[in-house]
GROMACS .gro file of N, CA and C in nm:
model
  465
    1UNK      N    1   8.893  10.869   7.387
    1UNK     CA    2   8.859  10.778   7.495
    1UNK      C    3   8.824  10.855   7.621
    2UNK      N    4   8.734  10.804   7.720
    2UNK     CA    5   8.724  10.879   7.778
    2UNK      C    6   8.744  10.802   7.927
    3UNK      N    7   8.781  10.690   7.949
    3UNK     CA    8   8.810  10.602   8.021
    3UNK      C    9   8.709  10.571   8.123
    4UNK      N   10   8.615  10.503   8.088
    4UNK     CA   11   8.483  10.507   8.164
    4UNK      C   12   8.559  10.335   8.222
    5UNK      N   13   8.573  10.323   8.342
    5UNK     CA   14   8.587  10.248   8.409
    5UNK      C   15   8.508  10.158   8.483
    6UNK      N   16   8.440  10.024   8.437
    6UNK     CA   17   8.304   9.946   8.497
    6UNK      C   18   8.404   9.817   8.546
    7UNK      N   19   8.286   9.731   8.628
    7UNK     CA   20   8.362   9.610   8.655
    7UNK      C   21   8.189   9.532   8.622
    8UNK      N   22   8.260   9.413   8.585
    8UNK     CA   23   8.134   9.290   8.515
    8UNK      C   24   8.163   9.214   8.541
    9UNK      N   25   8.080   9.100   8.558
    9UNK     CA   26   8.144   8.929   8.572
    9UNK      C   27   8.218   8.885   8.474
   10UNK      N   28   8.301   8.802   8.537
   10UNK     CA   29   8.444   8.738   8.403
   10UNK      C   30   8.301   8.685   8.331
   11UNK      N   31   8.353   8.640   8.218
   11UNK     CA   32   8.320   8.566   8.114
   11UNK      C   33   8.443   8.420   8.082
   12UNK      N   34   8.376   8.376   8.011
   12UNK     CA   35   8.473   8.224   7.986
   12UNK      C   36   8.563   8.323   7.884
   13UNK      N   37   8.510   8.317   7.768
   13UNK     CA   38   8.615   8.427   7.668
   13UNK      C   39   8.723   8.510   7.740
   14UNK      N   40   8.691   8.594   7.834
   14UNK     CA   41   8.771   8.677   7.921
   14UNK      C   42   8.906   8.605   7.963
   15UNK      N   43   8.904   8.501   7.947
   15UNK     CA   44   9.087   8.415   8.006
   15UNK      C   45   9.175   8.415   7.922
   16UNK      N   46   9.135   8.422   7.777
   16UNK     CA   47   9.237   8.440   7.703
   16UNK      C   48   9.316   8.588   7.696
   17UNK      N   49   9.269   8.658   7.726
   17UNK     CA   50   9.328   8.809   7.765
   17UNK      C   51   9.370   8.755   7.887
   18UNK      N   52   9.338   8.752   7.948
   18UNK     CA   53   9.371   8.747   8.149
   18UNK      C   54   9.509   8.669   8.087
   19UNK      N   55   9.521   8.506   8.041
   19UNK     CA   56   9.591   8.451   7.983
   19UNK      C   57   9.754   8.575   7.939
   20UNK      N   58   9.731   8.590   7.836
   20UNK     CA   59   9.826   8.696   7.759
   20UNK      C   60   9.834   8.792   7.862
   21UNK      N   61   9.804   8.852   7.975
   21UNK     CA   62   9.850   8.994   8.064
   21UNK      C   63   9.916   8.929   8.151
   22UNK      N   64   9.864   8.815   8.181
   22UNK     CA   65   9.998   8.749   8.288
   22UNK      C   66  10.144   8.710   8.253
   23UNK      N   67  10.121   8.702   8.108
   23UNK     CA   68  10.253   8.664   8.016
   23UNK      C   69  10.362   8.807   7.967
   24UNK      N   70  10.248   8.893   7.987
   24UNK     CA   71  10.373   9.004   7.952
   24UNK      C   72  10.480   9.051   8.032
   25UNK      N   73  10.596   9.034   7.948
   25UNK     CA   74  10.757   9.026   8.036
   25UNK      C   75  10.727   9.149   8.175
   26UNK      N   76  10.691   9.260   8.087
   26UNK     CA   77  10.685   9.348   8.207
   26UNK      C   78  10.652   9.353   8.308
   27UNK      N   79  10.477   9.300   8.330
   27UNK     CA   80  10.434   9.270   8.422
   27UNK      C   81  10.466   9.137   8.497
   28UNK      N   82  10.519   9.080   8.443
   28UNK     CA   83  10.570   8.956   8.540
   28UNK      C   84  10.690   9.061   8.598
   29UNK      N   85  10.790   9.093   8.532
   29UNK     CA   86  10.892   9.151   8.607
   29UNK      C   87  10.809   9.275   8.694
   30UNK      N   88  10.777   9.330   8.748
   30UNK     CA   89  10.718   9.399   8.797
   30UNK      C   90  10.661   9.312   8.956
   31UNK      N   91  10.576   9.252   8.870
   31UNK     CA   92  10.465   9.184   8.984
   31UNK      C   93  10.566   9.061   9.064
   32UNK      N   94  10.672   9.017   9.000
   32UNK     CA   95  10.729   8.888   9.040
   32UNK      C   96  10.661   8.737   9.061
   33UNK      N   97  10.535   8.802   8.957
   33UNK     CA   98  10.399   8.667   8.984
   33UNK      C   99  10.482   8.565   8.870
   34UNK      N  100  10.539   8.435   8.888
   34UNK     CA  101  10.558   8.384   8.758
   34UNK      C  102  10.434   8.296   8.675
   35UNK      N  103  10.436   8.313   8.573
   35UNK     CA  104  10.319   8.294   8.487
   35UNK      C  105  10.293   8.203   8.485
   36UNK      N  106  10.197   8.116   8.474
   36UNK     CA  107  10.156   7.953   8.438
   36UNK      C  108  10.162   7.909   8.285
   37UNK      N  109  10.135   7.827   8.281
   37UNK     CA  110  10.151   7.736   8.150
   37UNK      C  111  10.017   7.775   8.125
   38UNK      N  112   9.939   7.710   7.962
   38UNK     CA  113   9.819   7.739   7.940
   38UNK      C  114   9.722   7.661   8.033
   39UNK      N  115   9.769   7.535   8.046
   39UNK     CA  116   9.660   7.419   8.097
   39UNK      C  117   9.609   7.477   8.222
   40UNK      N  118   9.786   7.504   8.312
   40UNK     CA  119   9.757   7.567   8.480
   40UNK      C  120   9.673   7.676   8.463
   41UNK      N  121   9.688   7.740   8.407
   41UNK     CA  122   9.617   7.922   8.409
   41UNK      C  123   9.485   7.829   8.376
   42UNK      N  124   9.418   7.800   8.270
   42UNK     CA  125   9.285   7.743   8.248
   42UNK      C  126   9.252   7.689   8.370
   43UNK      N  127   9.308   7.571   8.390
   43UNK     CA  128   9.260   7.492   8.566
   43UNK      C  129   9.217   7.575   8.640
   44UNK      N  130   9.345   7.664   8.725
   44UNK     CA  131   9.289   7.754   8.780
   44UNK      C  132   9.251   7.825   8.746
   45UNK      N  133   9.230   7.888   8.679
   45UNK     CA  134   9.057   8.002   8.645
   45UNK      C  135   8.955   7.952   8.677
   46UNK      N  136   8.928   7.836   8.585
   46UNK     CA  137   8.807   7.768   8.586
   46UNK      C  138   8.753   7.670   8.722
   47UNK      N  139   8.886   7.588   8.800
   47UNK     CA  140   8.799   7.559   8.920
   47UNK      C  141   8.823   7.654   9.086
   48UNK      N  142   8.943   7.697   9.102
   48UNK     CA  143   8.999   7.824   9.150
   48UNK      C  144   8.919   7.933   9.198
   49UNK      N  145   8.872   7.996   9.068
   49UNK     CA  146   8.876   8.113   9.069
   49UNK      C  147   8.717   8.144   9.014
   50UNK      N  148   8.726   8.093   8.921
   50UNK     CA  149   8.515   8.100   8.895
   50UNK      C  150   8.445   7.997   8.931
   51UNK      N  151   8.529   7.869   8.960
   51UNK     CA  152   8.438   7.750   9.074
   51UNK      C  153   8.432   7.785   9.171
   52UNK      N  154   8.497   7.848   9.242
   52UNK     CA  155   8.451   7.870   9.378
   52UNK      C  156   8.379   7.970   9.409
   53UNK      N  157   8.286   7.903   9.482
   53UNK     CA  158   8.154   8.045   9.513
   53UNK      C  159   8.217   8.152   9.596
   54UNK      N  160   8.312   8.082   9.708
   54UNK     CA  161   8.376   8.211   9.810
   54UNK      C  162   8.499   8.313   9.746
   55UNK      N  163   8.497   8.298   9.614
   55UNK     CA  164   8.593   8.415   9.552
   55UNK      C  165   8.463   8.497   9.483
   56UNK      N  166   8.524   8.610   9.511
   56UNK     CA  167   8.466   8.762   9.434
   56UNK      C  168   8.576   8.775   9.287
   57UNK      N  169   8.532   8.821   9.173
   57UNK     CA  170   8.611   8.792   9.073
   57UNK      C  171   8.484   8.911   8.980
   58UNK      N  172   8.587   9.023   8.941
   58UNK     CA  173   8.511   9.137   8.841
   58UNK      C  174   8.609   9.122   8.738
   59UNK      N  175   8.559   9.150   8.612
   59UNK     CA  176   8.640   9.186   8.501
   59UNK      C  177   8.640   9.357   8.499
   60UNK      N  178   8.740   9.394   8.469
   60UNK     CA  179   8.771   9.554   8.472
   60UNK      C  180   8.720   9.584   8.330
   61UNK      N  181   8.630   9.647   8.273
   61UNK     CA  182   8.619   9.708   8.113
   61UNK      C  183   8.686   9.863   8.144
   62UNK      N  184   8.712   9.929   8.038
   62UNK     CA  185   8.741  10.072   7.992
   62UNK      C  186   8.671  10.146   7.831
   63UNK      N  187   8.576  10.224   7.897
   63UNK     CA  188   8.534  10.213   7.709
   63UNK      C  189   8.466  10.073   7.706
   64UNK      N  190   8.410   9.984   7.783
   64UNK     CA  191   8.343   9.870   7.693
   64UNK      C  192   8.502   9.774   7.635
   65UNK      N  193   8.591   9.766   7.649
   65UNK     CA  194   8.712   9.680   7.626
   65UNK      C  195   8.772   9.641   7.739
   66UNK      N  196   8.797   9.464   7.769
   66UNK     CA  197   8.848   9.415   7.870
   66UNK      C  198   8.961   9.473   7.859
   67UNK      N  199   9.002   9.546   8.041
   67UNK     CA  200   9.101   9.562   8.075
   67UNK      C  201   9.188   9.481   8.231
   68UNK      N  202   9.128   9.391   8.215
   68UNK     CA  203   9.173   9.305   8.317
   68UNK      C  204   9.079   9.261   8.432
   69UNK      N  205   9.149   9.241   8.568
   69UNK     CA  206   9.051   9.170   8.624
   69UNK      C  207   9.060   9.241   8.820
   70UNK      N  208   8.989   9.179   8.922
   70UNK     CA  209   9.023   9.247   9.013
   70UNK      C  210   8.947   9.101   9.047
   71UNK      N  211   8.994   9.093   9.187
   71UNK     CA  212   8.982   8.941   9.267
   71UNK      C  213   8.980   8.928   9.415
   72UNK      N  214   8.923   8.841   9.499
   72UNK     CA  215   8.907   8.836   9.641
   72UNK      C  216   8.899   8.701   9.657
   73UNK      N  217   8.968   8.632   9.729
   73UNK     CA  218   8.985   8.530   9.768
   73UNK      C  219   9.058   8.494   9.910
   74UNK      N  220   8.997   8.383  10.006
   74UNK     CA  221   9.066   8.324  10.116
   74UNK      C  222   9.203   8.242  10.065
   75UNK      N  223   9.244   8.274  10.221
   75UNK     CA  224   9.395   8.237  10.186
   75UNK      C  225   9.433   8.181  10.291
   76UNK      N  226   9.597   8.141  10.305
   76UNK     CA  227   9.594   8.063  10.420
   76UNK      C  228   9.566   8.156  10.553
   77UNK      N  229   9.535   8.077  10.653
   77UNK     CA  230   9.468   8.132  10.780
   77UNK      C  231   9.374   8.215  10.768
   78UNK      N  232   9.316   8.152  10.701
   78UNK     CA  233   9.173   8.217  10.654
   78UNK      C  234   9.158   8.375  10.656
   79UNK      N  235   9.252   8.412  10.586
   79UNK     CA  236   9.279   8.572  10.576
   79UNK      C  237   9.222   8.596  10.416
   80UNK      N  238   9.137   8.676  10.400
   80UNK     CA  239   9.093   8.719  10.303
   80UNK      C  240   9.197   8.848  10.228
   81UNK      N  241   9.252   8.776  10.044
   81UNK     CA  242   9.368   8.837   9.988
   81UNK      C  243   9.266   8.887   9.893
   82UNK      N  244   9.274   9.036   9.834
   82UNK     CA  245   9.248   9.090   9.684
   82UNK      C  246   9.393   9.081   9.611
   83UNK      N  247   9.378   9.094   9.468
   83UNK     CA  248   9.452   9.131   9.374
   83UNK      C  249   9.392   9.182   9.245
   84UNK      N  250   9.488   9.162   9.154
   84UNK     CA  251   9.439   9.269   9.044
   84UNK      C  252   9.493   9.262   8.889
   85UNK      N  253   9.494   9.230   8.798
   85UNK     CA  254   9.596   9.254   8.673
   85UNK      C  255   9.515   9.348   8.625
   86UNK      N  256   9.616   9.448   8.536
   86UNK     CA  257   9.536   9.490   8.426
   86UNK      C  258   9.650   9.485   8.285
   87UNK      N  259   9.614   9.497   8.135
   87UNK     CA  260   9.737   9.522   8.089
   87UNK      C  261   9.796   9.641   8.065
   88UNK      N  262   9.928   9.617   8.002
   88UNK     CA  263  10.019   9.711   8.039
   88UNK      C  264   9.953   9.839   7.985
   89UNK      N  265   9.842   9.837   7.887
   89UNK     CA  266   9.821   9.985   7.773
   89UNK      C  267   9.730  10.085   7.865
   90UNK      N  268   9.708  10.014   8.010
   90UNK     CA  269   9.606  10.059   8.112
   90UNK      C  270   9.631  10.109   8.197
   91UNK      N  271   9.787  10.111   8.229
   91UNK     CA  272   9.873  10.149   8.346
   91UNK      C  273   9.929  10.296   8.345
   92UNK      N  274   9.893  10.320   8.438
   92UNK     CA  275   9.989  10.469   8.444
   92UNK      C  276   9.810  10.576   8.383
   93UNK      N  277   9.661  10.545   8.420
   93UNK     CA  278   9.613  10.609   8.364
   93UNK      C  279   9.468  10.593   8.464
   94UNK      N  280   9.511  10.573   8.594
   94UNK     CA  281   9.410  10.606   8.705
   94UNK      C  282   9.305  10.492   8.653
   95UNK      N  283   9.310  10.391   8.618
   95UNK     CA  284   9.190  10.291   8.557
   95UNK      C  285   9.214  10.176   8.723
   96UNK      N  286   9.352  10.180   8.740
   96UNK     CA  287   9.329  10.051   8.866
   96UNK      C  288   9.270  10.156   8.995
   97UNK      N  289   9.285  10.303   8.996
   97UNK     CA  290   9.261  10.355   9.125
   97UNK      C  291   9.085  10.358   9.092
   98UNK      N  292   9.049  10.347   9.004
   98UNK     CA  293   8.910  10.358   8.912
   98UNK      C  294   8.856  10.184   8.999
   99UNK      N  295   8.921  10.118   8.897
   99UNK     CA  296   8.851   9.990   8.941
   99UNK      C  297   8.859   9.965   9.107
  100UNK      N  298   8.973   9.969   9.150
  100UNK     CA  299   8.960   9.905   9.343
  100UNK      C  300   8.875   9.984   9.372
  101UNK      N  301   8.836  10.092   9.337
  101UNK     CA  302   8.694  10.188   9.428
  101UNK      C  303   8.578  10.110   9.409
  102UNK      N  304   8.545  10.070   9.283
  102UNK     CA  305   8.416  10.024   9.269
  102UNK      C  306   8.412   9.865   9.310
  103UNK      N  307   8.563   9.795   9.341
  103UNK     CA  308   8.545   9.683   9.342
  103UNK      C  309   8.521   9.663   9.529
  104UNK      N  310   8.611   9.739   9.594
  104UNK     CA  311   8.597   9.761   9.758
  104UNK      C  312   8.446   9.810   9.789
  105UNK      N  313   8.360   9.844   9.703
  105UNK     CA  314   8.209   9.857   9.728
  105UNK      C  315   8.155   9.756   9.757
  106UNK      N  316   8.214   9.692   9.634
  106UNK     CA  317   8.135   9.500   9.640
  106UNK      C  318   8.168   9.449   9.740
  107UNK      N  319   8.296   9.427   9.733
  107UNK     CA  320   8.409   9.354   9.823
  107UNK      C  321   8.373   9.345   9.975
  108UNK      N  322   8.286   9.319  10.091
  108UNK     CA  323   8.232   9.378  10.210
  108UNK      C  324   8.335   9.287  10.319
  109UNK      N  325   8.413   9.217  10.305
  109UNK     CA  326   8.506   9.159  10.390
  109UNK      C  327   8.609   9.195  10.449
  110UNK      N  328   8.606   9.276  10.543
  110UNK     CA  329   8.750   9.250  10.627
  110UNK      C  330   8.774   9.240  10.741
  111UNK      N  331   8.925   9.182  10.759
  111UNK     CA  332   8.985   9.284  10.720
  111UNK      C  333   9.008   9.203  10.550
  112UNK      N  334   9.117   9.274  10.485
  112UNK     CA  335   9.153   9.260  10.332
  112UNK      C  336   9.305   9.241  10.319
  113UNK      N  337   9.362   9.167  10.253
  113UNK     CA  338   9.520   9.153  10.298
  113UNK      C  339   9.540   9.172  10.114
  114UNK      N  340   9.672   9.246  10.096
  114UNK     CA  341   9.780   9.232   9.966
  114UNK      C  342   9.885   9.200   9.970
  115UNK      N  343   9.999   9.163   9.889
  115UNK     CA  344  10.097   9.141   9.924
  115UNK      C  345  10.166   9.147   9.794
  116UNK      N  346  10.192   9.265   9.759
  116UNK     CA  347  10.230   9.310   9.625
  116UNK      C  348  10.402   9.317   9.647
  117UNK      N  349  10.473   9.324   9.546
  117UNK     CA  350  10.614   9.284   9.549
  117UNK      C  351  10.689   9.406   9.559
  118UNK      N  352  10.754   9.442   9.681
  118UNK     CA  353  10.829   9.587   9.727
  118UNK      C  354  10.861   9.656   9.587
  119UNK      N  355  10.903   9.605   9.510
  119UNK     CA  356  11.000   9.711   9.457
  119UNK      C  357  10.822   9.744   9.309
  120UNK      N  358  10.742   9.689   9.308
  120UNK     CA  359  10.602   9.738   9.208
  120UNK      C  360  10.541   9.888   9.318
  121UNK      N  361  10.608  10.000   9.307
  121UNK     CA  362  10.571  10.123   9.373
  121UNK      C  363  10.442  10.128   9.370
  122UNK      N  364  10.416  10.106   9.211
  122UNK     CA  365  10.253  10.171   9.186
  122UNK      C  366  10.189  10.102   9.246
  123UNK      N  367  10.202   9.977   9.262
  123UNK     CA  368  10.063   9.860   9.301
  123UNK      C  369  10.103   9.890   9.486
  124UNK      N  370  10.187   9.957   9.536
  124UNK     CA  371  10.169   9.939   9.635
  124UNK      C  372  10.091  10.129   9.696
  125UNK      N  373  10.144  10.164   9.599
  125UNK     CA  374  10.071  10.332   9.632
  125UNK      C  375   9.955  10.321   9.567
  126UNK      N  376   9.864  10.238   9.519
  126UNK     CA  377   9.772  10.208   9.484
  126UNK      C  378   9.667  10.171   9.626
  127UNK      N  379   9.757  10.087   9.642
  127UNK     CA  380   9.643   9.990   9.770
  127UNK      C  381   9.633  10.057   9.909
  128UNK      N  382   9.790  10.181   9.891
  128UNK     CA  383   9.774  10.252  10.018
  128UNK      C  384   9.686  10.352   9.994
  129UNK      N  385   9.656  10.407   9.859
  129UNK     CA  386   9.550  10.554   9.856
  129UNK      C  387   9.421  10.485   9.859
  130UNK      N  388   9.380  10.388   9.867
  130UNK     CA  389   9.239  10.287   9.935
  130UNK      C  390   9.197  10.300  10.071
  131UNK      N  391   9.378  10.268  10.154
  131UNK     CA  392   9.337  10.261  10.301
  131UNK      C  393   9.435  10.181  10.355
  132UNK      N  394   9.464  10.078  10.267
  132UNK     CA  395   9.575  10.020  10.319
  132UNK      C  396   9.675  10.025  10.361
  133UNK      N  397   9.716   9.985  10.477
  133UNK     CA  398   9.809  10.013  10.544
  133UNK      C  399   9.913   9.923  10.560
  134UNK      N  400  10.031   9.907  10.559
  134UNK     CA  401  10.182   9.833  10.595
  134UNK      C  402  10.207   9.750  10.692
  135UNK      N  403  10.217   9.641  10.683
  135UNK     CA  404  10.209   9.559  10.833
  135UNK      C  405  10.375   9.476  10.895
  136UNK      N  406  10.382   9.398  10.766
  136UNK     CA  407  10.504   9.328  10.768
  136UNK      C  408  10.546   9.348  10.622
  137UNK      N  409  10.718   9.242  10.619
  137UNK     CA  410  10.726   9.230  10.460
  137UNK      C  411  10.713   9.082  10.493
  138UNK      N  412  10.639   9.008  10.357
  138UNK     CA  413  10.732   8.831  10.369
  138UNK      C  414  10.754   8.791  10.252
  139UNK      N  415  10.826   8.656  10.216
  139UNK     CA  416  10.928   8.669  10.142
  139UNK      C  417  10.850   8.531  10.033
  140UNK      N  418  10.865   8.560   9.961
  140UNK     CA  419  10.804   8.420   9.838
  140UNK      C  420  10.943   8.383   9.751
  141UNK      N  421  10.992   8.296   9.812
  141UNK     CA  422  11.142   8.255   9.771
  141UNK      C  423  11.206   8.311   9.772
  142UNK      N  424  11.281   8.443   9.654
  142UNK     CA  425  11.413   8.518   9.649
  142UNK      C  426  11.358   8.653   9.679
  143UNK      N  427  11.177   8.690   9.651
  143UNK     CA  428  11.176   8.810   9.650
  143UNK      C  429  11.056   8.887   9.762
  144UNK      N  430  11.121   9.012   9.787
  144UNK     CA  431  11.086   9.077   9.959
  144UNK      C  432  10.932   9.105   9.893
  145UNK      N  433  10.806   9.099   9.976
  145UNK     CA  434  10.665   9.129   9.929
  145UNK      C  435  10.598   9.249  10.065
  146UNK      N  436  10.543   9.314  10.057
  146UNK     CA  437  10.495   9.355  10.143
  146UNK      C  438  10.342   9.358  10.162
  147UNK      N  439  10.254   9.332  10.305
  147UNK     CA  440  10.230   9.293  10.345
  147UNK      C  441  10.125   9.423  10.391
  148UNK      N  442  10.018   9.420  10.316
  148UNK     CA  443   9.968   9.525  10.334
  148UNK      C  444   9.771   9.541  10.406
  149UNK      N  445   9.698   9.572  10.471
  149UNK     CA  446   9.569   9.522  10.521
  149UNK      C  447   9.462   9.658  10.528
  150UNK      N  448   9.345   9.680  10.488
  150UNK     CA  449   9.287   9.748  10.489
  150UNK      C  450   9.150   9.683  10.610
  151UNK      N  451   9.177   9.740  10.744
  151UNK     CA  452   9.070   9.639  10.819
  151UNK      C  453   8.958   9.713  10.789
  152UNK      N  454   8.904   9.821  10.756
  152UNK     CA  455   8.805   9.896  10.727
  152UNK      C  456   8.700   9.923  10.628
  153UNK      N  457   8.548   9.885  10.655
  153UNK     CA  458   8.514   9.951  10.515
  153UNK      C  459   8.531  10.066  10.469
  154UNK      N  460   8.562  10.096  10.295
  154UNK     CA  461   8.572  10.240  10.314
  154UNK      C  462   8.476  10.312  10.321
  155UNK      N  463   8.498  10.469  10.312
  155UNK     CA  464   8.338  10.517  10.364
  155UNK      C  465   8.337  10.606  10.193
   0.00000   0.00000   0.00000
């Protein structure tokens, strides 16, 4: 393998993977994202997330094989949030520092807000070797998130 890292438009097919990476124990424990049911995850994909014209939405390939997804969307106070899944067989192998480069090309909005869950190191030393920088923490029920903004394009 040689880990050739592209980003493409989702596809409809593409949710059933997206589907299954949100479900794996790990990455939920990790991310502290809790998973949806099938119907919710479908809904939102489909009017959410590829209905709406003002979200940016790449599928990550490796080798030509979906490896997840990378995303831009408004949020409340009209603060523009990215995020990201990939699955677990992808992690730990420079494919997400791969994809946010090519996806922050596209991406021309900021500033850019994350808010990845304190204790997920990688996803947060991820978004800081981009540019991002530390602002606040805030809290999504029981667990501390931090609060992270890249106002800059990169160069």
């Amino acid at each position: 393998m040689t880990d050739q890292v592209r980003l493409r438009d989702v596809e409809q097919a593409d949710l059933e993977e997206f589907f299954a990476q949100e479900h794996d124990p790990e990455a939920v424990q990790r991310s502290k994202f809790p998973p949806r049911g099938r119907e919710a995850f479908m809904t939102h994909w489909t009017t959410r997330v590829l209905g709406d014209p003002t979200v940016l939405v790449q599928a990550v390939t490796v080798d030509g094989e979906l490896a997840g997804n990378v995303v831009a969307w408004w949020g409340e106070g009209r603060r523009r949030f990215i995020g990201y899944w990939l699955g677990r067989q992808y992690w730990g192998r420079g494919i997400g520092t791969q994809a946010l480069a090519l996806f922050l090309e596209r991406e021309k909005d900021r500033p850019l807000h994350a808010d990845p869950f304190i204790g997920n190191t990688g996803s947060v030393r991820l978004l800081e070797k981009h540019g991002f920088r530390r602002t606040e923490t805030v809290r999504y029920g029981e667990h501390e998130h931090i609060m992270l903004v890249l106002d800059e394009n990169p160069t």
